[in-house]
Short mmCIF file of C-alpha atoms in Angstrom, two decimals:
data_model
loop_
_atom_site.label_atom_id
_atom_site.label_comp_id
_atom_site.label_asym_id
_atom_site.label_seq_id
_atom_site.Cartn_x
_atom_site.Cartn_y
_atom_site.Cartn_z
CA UNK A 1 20.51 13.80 -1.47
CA UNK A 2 16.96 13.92 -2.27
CA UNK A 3 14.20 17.10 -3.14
CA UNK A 4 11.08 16.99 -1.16
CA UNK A 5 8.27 18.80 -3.36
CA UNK A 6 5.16 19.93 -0.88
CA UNK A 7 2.01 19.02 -2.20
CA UNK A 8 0.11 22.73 -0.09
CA UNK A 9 2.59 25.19 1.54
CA UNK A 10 1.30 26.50 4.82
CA UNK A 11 3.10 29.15 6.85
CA UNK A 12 1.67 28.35 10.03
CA UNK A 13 2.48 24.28 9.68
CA UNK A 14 4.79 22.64 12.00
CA UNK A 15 7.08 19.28 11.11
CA UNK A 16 7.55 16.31 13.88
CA UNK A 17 10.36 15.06 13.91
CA UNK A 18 10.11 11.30 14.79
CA UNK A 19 12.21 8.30 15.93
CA UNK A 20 11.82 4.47 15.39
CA UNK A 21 12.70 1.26 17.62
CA UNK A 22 14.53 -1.70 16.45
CA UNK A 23 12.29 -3.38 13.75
CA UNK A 24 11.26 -7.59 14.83
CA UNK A 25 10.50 -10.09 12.61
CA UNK A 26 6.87 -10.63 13.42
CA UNK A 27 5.37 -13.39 10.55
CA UNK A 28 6.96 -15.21 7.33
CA UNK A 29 6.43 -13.69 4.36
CA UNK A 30 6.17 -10.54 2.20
CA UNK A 31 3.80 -7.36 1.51
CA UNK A 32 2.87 -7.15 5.24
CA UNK A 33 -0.47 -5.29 5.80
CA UNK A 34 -1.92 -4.74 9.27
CA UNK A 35 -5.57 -3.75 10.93
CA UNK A 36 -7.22 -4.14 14.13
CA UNK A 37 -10.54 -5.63 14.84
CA UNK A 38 -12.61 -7.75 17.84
CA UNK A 39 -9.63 -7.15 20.38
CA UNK A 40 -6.85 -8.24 18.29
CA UNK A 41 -4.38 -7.22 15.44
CA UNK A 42 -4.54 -9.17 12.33
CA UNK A 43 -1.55 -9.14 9.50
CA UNK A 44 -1.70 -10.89 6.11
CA UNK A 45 1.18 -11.83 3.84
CA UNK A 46 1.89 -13.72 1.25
CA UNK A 47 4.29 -16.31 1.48
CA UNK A 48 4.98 -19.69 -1.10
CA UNK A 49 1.50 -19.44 -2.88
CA UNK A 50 -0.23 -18.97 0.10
CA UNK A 51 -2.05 -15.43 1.56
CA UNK A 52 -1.70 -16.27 5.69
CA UNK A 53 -3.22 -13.88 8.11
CA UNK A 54 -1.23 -13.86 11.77
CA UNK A 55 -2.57 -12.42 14.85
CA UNK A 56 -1.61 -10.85 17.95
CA UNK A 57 -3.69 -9.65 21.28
CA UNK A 58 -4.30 -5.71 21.32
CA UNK A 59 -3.31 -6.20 25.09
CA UNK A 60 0.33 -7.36 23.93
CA UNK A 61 3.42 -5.84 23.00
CA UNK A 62 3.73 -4.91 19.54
CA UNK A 63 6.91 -6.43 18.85
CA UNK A 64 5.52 -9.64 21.02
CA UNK A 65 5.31 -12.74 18.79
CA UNK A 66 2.66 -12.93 16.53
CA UNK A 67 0.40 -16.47 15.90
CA UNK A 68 -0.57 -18.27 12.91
CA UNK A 69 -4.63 -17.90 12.70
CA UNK A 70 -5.03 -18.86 8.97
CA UNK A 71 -5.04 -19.10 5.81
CA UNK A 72 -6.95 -16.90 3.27
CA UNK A 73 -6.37 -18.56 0.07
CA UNK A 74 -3.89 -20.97 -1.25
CA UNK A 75 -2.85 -21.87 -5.21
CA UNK A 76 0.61 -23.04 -6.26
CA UNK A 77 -0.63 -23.98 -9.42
CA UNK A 78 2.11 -23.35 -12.15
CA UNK A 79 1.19 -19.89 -13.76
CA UNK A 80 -0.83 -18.54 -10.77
CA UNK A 81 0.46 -15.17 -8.90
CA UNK A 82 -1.14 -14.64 -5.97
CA UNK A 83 -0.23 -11.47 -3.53
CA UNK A 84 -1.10 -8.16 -2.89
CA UNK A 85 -3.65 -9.13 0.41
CA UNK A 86 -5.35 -5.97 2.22
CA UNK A 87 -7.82 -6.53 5.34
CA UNK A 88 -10.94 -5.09 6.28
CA UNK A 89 -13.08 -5.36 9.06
CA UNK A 90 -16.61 -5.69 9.47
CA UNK A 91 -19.05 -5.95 12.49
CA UNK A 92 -19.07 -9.59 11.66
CA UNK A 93 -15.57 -10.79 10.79
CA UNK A 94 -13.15 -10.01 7.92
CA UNK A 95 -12.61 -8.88 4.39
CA UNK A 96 -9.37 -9.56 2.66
CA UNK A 97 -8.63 -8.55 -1.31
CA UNK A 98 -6.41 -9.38 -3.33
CA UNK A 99 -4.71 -10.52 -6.54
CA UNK A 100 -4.78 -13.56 -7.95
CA UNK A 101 -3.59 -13.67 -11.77
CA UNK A 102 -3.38 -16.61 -13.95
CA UNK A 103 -1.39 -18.18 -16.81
CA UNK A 104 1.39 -15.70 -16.17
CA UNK A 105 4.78 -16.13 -17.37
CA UNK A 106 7.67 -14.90 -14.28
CA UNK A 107 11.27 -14.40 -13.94
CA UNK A 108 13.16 -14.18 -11.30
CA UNK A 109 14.38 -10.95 -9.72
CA UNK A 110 18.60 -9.78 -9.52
CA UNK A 111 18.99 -10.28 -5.92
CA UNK A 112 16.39 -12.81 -4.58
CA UNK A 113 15.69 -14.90 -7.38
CA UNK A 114 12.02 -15.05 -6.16
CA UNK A 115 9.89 -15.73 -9.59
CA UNK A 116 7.65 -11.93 -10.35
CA UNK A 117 5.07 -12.13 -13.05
CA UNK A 118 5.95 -10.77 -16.73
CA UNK A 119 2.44 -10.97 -17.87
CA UNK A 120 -0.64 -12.97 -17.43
CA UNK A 121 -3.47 -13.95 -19.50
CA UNK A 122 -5.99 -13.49 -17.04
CA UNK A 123 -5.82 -10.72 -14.40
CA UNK A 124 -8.63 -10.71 -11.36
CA UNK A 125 -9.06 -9.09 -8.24
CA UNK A 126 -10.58 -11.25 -5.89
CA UNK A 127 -12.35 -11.07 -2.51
CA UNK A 128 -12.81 -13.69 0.61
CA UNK A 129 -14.59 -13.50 3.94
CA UNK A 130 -14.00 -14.76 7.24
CA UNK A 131 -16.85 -14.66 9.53
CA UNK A 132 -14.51 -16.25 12.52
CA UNK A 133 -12.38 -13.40 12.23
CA UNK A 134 -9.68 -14.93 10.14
CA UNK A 135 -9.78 -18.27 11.16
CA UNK A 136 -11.20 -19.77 7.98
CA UNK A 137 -11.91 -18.11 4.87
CA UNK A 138 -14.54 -18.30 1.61
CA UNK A 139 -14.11 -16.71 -1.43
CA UNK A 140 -16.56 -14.16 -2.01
CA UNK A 141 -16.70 -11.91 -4.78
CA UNK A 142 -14.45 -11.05 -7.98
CA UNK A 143 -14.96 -7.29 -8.15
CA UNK A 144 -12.64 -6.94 -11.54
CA UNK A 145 -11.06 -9.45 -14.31
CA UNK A 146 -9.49 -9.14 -17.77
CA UNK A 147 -6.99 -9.51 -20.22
CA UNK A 148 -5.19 -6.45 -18.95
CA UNK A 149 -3.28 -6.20 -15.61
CA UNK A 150 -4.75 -4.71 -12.13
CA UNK A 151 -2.89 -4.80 -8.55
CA UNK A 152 -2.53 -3.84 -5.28
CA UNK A 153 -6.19 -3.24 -3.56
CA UNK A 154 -6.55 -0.85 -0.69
CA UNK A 155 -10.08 -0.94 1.37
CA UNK A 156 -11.55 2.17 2.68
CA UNK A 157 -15.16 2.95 3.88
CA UNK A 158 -16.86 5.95 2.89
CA UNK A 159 -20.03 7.33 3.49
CA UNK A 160 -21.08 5.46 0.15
CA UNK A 161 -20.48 2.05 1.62
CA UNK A 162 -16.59 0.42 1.39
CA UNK A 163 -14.67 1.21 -1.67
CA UNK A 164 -11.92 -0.92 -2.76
CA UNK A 165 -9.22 1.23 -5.15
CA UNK A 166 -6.42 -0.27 -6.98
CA UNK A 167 -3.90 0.26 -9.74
CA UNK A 168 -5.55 -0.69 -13.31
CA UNK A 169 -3.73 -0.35 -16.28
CA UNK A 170 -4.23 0.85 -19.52
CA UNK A 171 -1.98 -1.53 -21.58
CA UNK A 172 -0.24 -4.22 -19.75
CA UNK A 173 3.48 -2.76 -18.89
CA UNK A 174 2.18 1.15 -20.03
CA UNK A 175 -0.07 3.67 -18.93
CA UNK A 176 -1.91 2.92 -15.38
CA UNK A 177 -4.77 4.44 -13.74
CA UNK A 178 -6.13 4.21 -9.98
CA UNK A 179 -9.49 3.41 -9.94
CA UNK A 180 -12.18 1.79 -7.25
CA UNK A 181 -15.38 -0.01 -7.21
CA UNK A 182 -18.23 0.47 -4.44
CA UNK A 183 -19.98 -2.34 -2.41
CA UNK A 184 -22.74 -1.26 -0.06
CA UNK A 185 -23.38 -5.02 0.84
CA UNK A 186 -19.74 -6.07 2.45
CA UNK A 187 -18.13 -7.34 -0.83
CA UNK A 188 -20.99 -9.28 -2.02
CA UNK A 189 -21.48 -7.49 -5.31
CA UNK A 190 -19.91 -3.81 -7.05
CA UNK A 191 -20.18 -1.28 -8.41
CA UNK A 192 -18.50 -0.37 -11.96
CA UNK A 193 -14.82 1.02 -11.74
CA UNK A 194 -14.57 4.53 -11.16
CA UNK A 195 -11.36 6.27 -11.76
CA UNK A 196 -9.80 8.43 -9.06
CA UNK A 197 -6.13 9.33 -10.61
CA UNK A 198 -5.81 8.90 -14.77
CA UNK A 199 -2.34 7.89 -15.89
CA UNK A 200 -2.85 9.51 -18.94
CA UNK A 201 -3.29 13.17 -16.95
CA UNK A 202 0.29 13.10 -16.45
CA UNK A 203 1.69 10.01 -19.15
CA UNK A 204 2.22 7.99 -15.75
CA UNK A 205 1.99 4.75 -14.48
CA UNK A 206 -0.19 5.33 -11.29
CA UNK A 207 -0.30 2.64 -8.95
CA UNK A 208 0.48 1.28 -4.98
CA UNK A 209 -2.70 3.42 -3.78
CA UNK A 210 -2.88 3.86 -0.25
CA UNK A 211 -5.71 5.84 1.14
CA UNK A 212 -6.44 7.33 4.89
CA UNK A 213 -8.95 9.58 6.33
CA UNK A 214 -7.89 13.19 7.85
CA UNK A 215 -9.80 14.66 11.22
CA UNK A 216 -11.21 16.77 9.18
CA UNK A 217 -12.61 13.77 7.56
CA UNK A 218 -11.49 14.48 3.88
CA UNK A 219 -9.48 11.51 2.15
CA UNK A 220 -6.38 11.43 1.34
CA UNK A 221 -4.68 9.08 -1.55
CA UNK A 222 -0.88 8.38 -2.34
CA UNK A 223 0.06 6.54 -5.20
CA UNK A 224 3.32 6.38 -7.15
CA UNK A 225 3.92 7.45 -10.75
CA UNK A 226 6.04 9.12 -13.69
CA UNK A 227 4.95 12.40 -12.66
CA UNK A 228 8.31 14.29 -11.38
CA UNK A 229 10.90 12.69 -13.64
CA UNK A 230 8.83 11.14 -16.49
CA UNK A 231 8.47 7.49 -18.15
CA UNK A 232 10.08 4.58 -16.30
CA UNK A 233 11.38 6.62 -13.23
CA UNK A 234 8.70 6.73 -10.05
CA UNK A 235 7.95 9.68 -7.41
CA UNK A 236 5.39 9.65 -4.69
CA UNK A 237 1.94 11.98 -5.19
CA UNK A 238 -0.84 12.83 -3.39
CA UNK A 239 -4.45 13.69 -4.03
CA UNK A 240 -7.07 14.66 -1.86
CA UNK A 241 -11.05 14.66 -1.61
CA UNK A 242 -13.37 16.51 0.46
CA UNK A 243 -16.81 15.19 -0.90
CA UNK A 244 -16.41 11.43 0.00
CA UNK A 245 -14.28 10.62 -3.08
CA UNK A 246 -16.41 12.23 -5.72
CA UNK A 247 -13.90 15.03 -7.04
CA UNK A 248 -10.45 14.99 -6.18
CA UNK A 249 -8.26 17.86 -6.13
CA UNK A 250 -5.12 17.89 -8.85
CA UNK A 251 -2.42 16.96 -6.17
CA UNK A 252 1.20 16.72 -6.71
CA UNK A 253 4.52 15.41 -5.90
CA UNK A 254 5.30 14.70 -2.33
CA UNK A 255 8.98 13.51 -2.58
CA UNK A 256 10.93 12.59 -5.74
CA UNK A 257 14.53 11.74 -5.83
CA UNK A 258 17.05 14.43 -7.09
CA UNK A 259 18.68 11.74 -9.01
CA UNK A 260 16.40 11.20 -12.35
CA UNK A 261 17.70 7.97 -12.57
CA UNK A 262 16.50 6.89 -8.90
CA UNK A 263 12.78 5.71 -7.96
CA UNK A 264 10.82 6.59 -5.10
CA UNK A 265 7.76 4.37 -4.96
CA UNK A 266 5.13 1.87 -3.31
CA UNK A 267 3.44 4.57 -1.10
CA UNK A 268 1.38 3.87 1.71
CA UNK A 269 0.03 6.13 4.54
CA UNK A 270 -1.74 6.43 7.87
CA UNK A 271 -2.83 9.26 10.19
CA UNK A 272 -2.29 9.21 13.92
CA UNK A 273 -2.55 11.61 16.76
CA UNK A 274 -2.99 14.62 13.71
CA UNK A 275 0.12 13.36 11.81
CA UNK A 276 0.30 12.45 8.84
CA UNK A 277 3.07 9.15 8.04
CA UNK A 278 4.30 8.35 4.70
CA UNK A 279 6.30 5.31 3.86
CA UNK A 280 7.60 4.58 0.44
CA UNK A 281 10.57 2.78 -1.23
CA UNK A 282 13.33 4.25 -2.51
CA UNK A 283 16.68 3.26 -4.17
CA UNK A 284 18.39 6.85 -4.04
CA UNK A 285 20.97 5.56 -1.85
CA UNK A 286 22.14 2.17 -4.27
CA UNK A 287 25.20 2.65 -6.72
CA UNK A 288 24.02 4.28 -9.36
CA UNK A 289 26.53 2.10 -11.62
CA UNK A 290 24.39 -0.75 -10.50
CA UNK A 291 20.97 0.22 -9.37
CA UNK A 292 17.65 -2.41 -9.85
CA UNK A 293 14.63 -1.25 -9.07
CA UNK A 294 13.03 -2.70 -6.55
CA UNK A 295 15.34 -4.92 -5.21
CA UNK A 296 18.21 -2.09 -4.55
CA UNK A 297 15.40 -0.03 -2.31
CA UNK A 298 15.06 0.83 0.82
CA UNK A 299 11.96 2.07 2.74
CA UNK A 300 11.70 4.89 4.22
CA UNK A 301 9.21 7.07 6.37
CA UNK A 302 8.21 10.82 6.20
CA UNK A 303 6.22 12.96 8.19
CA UNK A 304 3.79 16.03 7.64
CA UNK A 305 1.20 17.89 10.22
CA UNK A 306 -2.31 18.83 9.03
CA UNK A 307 -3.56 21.97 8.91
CA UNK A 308 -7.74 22.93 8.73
CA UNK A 309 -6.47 23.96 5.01
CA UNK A 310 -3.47 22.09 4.12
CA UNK A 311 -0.78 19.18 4.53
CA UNK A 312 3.44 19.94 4.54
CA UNK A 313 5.62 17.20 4.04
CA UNK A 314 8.47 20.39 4.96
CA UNK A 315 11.85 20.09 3.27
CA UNK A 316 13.38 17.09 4.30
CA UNK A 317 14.74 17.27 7.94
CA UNK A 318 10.98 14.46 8.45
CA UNK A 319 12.21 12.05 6.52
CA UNK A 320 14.24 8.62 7.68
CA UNK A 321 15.16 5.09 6.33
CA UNK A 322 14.01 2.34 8.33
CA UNK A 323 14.19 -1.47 8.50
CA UNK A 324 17.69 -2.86 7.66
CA UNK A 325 18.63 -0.76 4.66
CA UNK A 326 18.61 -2.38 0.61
CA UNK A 327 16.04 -4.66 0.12
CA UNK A 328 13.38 -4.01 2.81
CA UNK A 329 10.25 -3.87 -0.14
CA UNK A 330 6.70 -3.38 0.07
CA UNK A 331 6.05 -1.38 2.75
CA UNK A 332 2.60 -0.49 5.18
CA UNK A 333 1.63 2.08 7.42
CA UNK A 334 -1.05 0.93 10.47
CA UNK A 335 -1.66 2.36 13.58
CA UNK A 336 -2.54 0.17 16.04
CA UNK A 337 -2.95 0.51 19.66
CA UNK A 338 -2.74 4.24 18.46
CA UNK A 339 0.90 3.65 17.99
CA UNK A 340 2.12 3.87 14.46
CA UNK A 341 3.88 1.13 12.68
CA UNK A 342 5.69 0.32 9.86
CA UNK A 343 5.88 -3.00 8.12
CA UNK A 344 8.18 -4.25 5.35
CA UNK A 345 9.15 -7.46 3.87
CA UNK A 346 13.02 -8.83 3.88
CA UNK A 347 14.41 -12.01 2.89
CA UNK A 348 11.21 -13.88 3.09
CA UNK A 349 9.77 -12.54 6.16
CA UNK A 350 7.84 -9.26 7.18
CA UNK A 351 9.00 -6.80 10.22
CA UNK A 352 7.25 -4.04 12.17
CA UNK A 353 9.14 -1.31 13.26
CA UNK A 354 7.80 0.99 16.01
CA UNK A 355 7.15 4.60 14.76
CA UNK A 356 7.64 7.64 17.68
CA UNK A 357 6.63 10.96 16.82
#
């Protein structure tokens, strides 16, 4: 049993309730993220050292096989963790971020046994181009790097130019903030780091941002954090903005687990035909006698309909686990073909699973 917390409580909101199809394995893998751009549907994940984007026509079935198209970056250097890769388009081709650490120490996780870093003596966010459209790629730009720890970059545009968030933290292992840096020449060059959610605020460890745009073109952000049950135990929040990102409104806890001991986490989110989807992972359902977070999650989607003043997440009856239970990780949100999706990775390779309001 879990507690929903609403974010903005709206008497005149409705909830959708919402089915799924069979989820397909659709690319090897993990961290599956998902655009469209020039007539086709691009995915990158990360897979053996490698970040590999695979395609698949618009004009196909989503759950069609997917093709190889290329490769983004590749380093299986000892001490190198490389993951985390989010697309972009331009008019011109592709943008992809993400991280690529160095000198990092790893261990391997309970279930899997795939290697995770423990810390790293050199921490960068790094972007490449394609100008094929993900055929080949060229490094372009290293927005951030340091002695101190930053993941998970999430593009969006704004009326600024394209900002590129992602978790920073404050001490490596404590106290993370979500920031984001501005480019108004496609990645080339950025701005300084602004931040958008401050982990001290709340004692937290903010991080997994995930941002969208509403019709009524404010922006929304979803992160997880310690903000429901405190230190070492996430929840999933929202914050919102209605001036392009430069104030953002306190926001709050959309879903924490009644269990204190549980974790729900790794937000993402995406907005189709006015409603609003939520995935996240969650480990409420493992044995408590033997829970591990991550591995012991499960992802799971929620639901909430937008109002000109507010958004309701409801009290529950939204909410459904998808994929194939324990250890689907990392989820995204896309909509593509107007259809929403949602992607996770299991095993070593990433699914999509049809989403039907």
């Amino acid at each position: 049993m879990s507690t929903l917390r609403v974010l903005v409580l709206c008497g005149c909101c409705w909830w959708s309730s919402f089915a799924t199809e069979t989820p397909v394995a659709i690319a090897a893998g993990g961290y599956p993220r998902a655009i469209e751009a020039s007539g086709m549907r691009f995915l990158c994940t990360g897979t053996g050292g490698r970040l590999v984007v695979t395609v698949s026509p618009i004009n196909a079935s989503l759950t069609s096989p997917w093709s190889h198209r290329g490769v983004v970056v590749q380093d299986q250097q000892p001490g190198v963790d490389l993951a985390n890769c989010v697309l972009f388009a331009t008019k011109t081709g592709l943008l992809a971020a993400y991280r690529h650490h160095f000198g990092c120490t790893r261990h391997p996780t309970r279930e899997t046994q795939d290697l995770v870093p423990r810390i790293c003596t050199n921490y960068t966010i790094q972007v490449s181009e394609s100008t094929d459209f993900g055929r080949t790629w060229a490094h372009l730009s290293t927005p951030i790097h340091g002695a101190v720890g930053m993941w998970e970059p999430f593009f969006i545009q704004t009326t600024a130019g394209v900002q590129l968030a992602y978790a920073q933290e404050v001490t490596n292992g404590g106290l993370q903030s979500i920031v984001w840096q501005l480019t108004r020449d496609l990645g080339m060059s950025w701005g300084r780091p602004v931040t958008i959610s401050d982990g001290a605020e709340h004692t937290s460890r903010d991080g997994m941002p995930g941002l969208a745009r509403l019709p009524d073109n404010s922006i929304v952000l979803v992160f997880e954090g310690f903000w429901a049950h405190g230190m070492g135990h996430f929840s999933v929040q929202m914050r919102r903005s209605r001036d392009e990102g430069v104030t953002w409104d306190a926001g709050g806890v959309i879903y924490a687990t009644s269990d204190r001991s549980a974790n729900a986490g790794a937000p993402q989110i995406a907005v189709a035909n006015g409603v609003v989807w939520v995935s996240f992972m969650c480990d409420e359902d493992s044995d408590p006698a033997d829970r591990a977070w991550p591995s012991d999650a499960a992802t799971k989607v929620m639901t909430a309909n937008i109002s000109k003043a507010s958004i309701d997440f409801g009290d529950g009856d939204n909410r459904v686990t998808i994929g194939v239970g324990p250890g689907a990780l990392w989820p995204g949100l896309a909509v593509l073909d107007r259809v929403p999706v949602a992607l996770f990775g299991r095993g070593g390779s990433s699914y999509l699973e049809v989403l039907r309001a």
